[in-house]
Coordinates of C-alpha atoms in Angstrom, one line a residue:
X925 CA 40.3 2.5 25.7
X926 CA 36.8 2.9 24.1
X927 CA 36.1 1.0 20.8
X928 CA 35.3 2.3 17.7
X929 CA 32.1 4.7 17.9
X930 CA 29.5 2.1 16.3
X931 CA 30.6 -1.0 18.1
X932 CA 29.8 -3.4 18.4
X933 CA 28.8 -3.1 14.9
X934 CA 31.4 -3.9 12.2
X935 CA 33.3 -1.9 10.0
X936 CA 32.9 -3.1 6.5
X937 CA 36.0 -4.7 5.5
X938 CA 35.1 -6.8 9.0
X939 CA 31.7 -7.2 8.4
X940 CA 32.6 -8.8 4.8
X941 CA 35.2 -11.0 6.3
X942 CA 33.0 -12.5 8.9
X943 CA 29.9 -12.9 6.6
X944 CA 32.4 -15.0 4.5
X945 CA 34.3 -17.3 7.1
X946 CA 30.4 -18.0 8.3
X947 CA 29.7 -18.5 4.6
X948 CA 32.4 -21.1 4.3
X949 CA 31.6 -22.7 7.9
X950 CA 28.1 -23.1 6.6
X951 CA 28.9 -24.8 3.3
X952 CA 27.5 -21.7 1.4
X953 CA 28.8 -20.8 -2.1
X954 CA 29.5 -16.9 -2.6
X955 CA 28.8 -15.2 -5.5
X956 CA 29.1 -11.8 -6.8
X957 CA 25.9 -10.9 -8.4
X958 CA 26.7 -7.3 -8.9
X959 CA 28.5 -3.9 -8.0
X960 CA 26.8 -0.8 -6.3
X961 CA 27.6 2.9 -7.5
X962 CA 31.1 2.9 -6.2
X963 CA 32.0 -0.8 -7.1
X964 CA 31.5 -2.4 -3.9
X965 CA 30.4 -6.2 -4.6
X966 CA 27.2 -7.5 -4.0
X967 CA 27.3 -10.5 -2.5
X968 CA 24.6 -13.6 -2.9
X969 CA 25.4 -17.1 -0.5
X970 CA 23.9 -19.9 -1.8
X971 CA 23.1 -22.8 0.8
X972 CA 22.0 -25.6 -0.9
X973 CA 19.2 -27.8 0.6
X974 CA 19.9 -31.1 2.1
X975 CA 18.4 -33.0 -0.1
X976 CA 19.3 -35.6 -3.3
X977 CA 16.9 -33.5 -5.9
X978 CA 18.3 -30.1 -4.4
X979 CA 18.3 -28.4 -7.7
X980 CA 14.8 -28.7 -8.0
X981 CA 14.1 -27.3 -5.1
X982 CA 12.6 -23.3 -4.5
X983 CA 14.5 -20.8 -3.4
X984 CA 13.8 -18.7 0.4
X985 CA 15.4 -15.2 -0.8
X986 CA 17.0 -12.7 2.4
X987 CA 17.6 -9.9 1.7
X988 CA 19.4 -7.0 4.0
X989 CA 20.9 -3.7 4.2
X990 CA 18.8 -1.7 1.5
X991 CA 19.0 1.4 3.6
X992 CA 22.5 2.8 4.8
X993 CA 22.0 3.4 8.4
X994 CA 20.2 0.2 9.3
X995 CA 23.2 -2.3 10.3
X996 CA 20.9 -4.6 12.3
X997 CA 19.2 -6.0 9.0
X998 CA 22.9 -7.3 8.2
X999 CA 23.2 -8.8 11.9
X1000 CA 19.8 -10.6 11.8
X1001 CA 21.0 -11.4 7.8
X1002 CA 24.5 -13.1 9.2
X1003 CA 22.5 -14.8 12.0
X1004 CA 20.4 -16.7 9.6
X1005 CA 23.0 -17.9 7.6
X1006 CA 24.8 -19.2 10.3
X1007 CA 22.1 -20.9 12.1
X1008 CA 21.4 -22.8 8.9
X1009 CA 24.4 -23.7 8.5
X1010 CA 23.7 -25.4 11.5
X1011 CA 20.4 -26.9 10.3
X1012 CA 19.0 -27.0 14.4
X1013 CA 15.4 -26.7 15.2
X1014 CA 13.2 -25.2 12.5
X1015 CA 16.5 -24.9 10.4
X1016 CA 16.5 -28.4 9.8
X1017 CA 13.4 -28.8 8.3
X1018 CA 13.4 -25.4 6.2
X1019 CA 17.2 -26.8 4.8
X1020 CA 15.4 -29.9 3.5
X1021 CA 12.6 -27.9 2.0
X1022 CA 14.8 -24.9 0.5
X1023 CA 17.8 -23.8 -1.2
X1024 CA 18.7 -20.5 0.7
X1025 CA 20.3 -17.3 -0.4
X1026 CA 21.5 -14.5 1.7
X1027 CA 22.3 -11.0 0.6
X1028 CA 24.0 -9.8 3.4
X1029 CA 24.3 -6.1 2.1
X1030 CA 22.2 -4.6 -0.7
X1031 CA 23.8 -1.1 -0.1
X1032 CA 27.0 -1.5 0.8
X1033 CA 27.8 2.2 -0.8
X1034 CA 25.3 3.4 2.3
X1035 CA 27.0 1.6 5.0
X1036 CA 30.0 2.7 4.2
X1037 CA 28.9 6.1 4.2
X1038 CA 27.0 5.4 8.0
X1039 CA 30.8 4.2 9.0
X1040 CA 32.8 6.9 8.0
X1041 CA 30.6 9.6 9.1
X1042 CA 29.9 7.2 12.5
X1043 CA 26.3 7.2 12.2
X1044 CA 25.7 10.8 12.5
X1045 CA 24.0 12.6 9.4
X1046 CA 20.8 13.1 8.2
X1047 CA 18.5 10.8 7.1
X1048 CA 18.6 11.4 3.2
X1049 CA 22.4 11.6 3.6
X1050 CA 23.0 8.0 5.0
X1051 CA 20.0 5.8 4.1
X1052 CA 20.7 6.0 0.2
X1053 CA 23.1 4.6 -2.2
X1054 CA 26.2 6.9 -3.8
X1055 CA 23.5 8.5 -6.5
X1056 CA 21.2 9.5 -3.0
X1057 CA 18.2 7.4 -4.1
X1058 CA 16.4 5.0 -1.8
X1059 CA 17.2 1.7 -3.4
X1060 CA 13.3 1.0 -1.6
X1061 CA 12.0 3.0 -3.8
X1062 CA 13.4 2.1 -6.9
X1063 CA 11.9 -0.8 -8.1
X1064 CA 9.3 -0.9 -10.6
X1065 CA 5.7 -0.3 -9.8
X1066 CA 3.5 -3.4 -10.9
X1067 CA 1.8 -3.0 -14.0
X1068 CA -1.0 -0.8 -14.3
X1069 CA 0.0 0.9 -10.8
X1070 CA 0.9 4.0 -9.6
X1071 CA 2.7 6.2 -7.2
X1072 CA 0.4 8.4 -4.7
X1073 CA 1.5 12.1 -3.8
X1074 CA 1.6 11.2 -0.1
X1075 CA 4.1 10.8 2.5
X1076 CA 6.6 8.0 2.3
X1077 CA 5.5 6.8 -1.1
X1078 CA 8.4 7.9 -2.6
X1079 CA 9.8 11.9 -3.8
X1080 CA 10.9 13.0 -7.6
X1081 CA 12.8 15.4 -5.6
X1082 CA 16.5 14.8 -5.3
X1083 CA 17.7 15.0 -1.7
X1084 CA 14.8 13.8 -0.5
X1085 CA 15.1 10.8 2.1
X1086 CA 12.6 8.7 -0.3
X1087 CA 13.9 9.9 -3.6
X1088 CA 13.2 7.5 -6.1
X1089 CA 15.9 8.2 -8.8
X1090 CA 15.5 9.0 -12.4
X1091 CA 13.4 5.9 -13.1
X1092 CA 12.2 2.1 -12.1
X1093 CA 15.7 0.0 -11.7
X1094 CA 17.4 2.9 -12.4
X1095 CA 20.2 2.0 -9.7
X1096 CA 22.9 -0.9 -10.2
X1097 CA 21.7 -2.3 -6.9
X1098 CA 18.7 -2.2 -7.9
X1099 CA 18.6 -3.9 -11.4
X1100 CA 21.5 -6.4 -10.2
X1101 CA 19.2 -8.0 -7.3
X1102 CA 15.8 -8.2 -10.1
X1103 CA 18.3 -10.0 -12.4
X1104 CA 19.1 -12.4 -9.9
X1105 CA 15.6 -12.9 -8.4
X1106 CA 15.0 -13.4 -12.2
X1107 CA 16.9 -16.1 -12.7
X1108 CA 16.5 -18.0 -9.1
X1109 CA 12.7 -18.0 -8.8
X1110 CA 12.7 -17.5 -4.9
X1111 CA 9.2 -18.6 -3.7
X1112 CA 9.8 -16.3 -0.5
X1113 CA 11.5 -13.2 -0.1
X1114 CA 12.5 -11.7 3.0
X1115 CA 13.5 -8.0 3.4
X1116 CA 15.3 -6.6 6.7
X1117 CA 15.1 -2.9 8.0
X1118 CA 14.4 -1.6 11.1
X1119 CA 13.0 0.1 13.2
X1120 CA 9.5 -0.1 13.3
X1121 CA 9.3 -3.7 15.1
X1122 CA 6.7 -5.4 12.4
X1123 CA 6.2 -7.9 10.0
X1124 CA 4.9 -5.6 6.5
X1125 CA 4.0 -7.8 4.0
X1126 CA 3.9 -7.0 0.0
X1127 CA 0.7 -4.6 -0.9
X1128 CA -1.7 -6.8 -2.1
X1129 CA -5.8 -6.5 -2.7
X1130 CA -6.8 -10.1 -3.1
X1131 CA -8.5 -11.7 -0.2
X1132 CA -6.9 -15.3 -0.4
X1133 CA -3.4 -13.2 -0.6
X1134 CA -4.2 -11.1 2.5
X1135 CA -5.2 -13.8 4.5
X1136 CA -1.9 -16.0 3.7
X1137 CA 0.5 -12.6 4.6
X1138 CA -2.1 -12.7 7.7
X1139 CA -0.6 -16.7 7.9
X1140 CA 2.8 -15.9 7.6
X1141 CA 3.1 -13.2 9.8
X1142 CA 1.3 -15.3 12.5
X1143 CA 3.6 -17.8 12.1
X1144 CA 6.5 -15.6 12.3
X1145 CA 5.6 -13.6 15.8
X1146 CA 4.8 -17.1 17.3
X1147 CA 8.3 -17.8 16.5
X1148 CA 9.7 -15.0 18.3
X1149 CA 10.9 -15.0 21.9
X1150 CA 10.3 -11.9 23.5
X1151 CA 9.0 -8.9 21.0
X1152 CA 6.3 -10.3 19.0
X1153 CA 6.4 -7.6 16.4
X1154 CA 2.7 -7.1 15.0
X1155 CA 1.8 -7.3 11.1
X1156 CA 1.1 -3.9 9.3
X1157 CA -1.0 -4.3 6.4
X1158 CA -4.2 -3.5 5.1
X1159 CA -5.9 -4.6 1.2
X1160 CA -7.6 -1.2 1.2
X1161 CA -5.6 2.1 2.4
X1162 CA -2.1 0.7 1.2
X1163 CA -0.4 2.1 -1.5
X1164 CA 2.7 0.9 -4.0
X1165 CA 5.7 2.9 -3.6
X1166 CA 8.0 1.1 -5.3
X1167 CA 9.1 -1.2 -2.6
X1168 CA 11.0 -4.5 -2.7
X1169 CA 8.5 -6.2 -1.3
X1170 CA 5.9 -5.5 -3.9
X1171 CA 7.6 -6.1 -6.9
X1172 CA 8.7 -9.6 -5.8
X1173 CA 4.9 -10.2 -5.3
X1174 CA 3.1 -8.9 -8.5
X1175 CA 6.4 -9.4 -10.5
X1176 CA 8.3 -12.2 -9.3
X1177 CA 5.4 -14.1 -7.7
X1178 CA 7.0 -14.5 -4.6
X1179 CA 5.5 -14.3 -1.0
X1180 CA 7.4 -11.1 0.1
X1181 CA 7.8 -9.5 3.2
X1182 CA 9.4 -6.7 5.5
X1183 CA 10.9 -7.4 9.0
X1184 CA 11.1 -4.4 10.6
X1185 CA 13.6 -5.6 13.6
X1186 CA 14.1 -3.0 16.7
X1187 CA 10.8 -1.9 17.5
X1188 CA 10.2 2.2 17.9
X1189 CA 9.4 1.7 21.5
X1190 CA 12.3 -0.2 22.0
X1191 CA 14.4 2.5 20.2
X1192 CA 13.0 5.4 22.5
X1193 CA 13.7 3.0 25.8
X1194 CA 17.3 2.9 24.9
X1195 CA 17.9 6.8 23.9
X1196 CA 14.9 9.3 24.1
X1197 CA 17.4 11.3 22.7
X1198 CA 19.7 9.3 20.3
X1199 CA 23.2 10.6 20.0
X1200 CA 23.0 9.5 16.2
X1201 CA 20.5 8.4 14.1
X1202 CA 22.6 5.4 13.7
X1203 CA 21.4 4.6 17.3
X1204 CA 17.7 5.2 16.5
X1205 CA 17.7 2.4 14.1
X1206 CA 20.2 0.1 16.4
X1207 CA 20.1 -1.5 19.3
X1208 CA 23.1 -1.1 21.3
X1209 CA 22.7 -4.7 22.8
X1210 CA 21.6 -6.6 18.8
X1211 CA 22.2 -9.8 20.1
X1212 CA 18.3 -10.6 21.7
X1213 CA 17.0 -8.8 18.5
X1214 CA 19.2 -11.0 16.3
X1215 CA 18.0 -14.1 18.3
X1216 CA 14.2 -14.1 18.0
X1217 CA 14.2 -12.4 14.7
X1218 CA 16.1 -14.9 13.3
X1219 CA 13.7 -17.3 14.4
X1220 CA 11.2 -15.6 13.1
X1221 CA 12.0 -15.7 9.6
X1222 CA 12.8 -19.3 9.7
X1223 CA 9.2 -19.9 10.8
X1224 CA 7.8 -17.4 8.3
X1225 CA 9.7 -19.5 5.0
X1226 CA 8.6 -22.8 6.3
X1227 CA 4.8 -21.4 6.5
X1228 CA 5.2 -19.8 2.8
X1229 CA 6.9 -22.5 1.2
X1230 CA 3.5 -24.4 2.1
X1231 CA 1.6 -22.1 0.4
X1232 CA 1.4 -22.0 -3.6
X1233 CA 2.9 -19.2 -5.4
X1234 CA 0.7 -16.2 -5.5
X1235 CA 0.2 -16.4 -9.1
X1236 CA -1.8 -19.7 -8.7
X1237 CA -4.7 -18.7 -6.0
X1238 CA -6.5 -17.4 -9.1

């Protein structure tokens, strides 16, 4: 007897009930920090670091899940938590440098949504929340910025894949993760999608800036055990679309960056025809994915807690 049509993928009473148990085996705290649309928690896990001043300690923020369809951001989310738990390896030092905190589902409205309709749908109907906006196009623009007409920057057009609601933080999602980055202060943010297999750091025009995403990234693909996923950046033809990323930079002054797990050549290998786009964005096999991304995002916090915030490279 066959499993259930997006194993082996969780359904999401399961995938909150493992997150939790792995919470608890890890010494994490849970907290809800919010509610989406449709009153579905969202959940924060707080791993403290292992050290006697703890509390003064930054913050390394991961974040997964923003877009419906993309349930290997959550795997590589759960992965991390659990390996530092463990504290093995490069987990060890980043739990004596950092308190960690895992948001293992930033749109748990749109994964839902991917579940019940087993993956199959367009794009506009499964990546966004409840309300049909891209939560990664919500957040506000930094100051002074704004949004270019072109592709992928974001649409005022509702049903559009990249609809950007009715205005900045307009979604509870949204507004509920800038409160909390608000009040912890993370000096690293990580955010997980896939499936373009690269490391896409916050827009930024400052040279000293540039060169420490260049750093980070670096660190990161050494870190990784098979796919070394490539940085995508560039200080002169990106644009600000409203992206996670780029409001933790300019607004949060955080190092803030995109792991894109899953590459596209990966995606093709396994279907050059995908029965869903559910298994465009997944691997069928997550678990060597999971694995070296994992990795990689350890290695990438260690290198940017190093680093001063971006506020103070002048």
């Amino acid at each position: 007897m066959s499993g259930p049509p997006l194993a082996p993928y969780l359904a999401p009473p399961a995938r909150r009930a493992r997150f939790e148990a792995t919470a608890g085996r890890a010494g994490a705290s849970l907290e809800r920090f919010g509610e989406s649309v449709e009153a579905r928690a969202l959940t924060l896990a707080r791993l403290p670091a292992r050290a006697s001043d703890a509390e003064a300690r930054p913050w390394v923020l991961v974040v997964a899940n923003i877009h419906g369809p993309e349930f290997i951001g959550h795997e590589v989310a759960h992965a991390f938590l659990a390996a530092a738990g463990d504290g093995a390896g490069h987990f060890g030092a980043l739990r004596e440098a950092a308190n960690l905190g895992v948001v293992p589902c930033l749109n748990p409205d749109g994964y839902a949504r991917t579940w019940s309709a087993e993956g199959r749908g367009a794009l506009a109907e499964l990546r966004a929340n409840a309300r049909g906006v891209d939560l990664n196009r919500n957040f506000p623009l930094p100051e002074g910025e704004r949004r270019w007409p072109i592709p992928g920057s974001g649409s005022g057009r509702p049903g559009a894949a990249t609809y950007y609601g009715e205005g900045p933080a307009s979604e509870p999602e949204t507004a509920a993760l800038c409160r909390l980055v608000e009040g912890l202060r993370p000096h690293a943010v990580f955010g997980l999608h896939s499936f373009m297999g690269s490391f896409i750091p916050a827009r930024v025009r400052s040279r000293d800036a540039y060169k420490n995403y260049k750093g980070i990234c670096a660190a990161m693909r050494a870190a990784q055990t098979s796919a070394g996923y490539r940085r995508l950046a560039s200080r002169h033809f990106d644009v600000f679309t409203g992206e996670q990323e780029d409001w933790m930079h300019h607004v949060a002054d955080a190092w803030a960056l995109c792991l894109e797990s899953f590459p596209v050549r990966a995606s093709f290998g396994q279907h050059l025809r995908a029965p869903s786009l559910f298994w465009r964005f997944n691997p069928r096999e997550p678990a060597p994915w999971v694995a070296q991304d994992t990795l990689a995002l350890a290695a990438g916090a260690l290198h940017a807690l190093g680093l001063p915030r971006p506020s103070e490279l002048g």
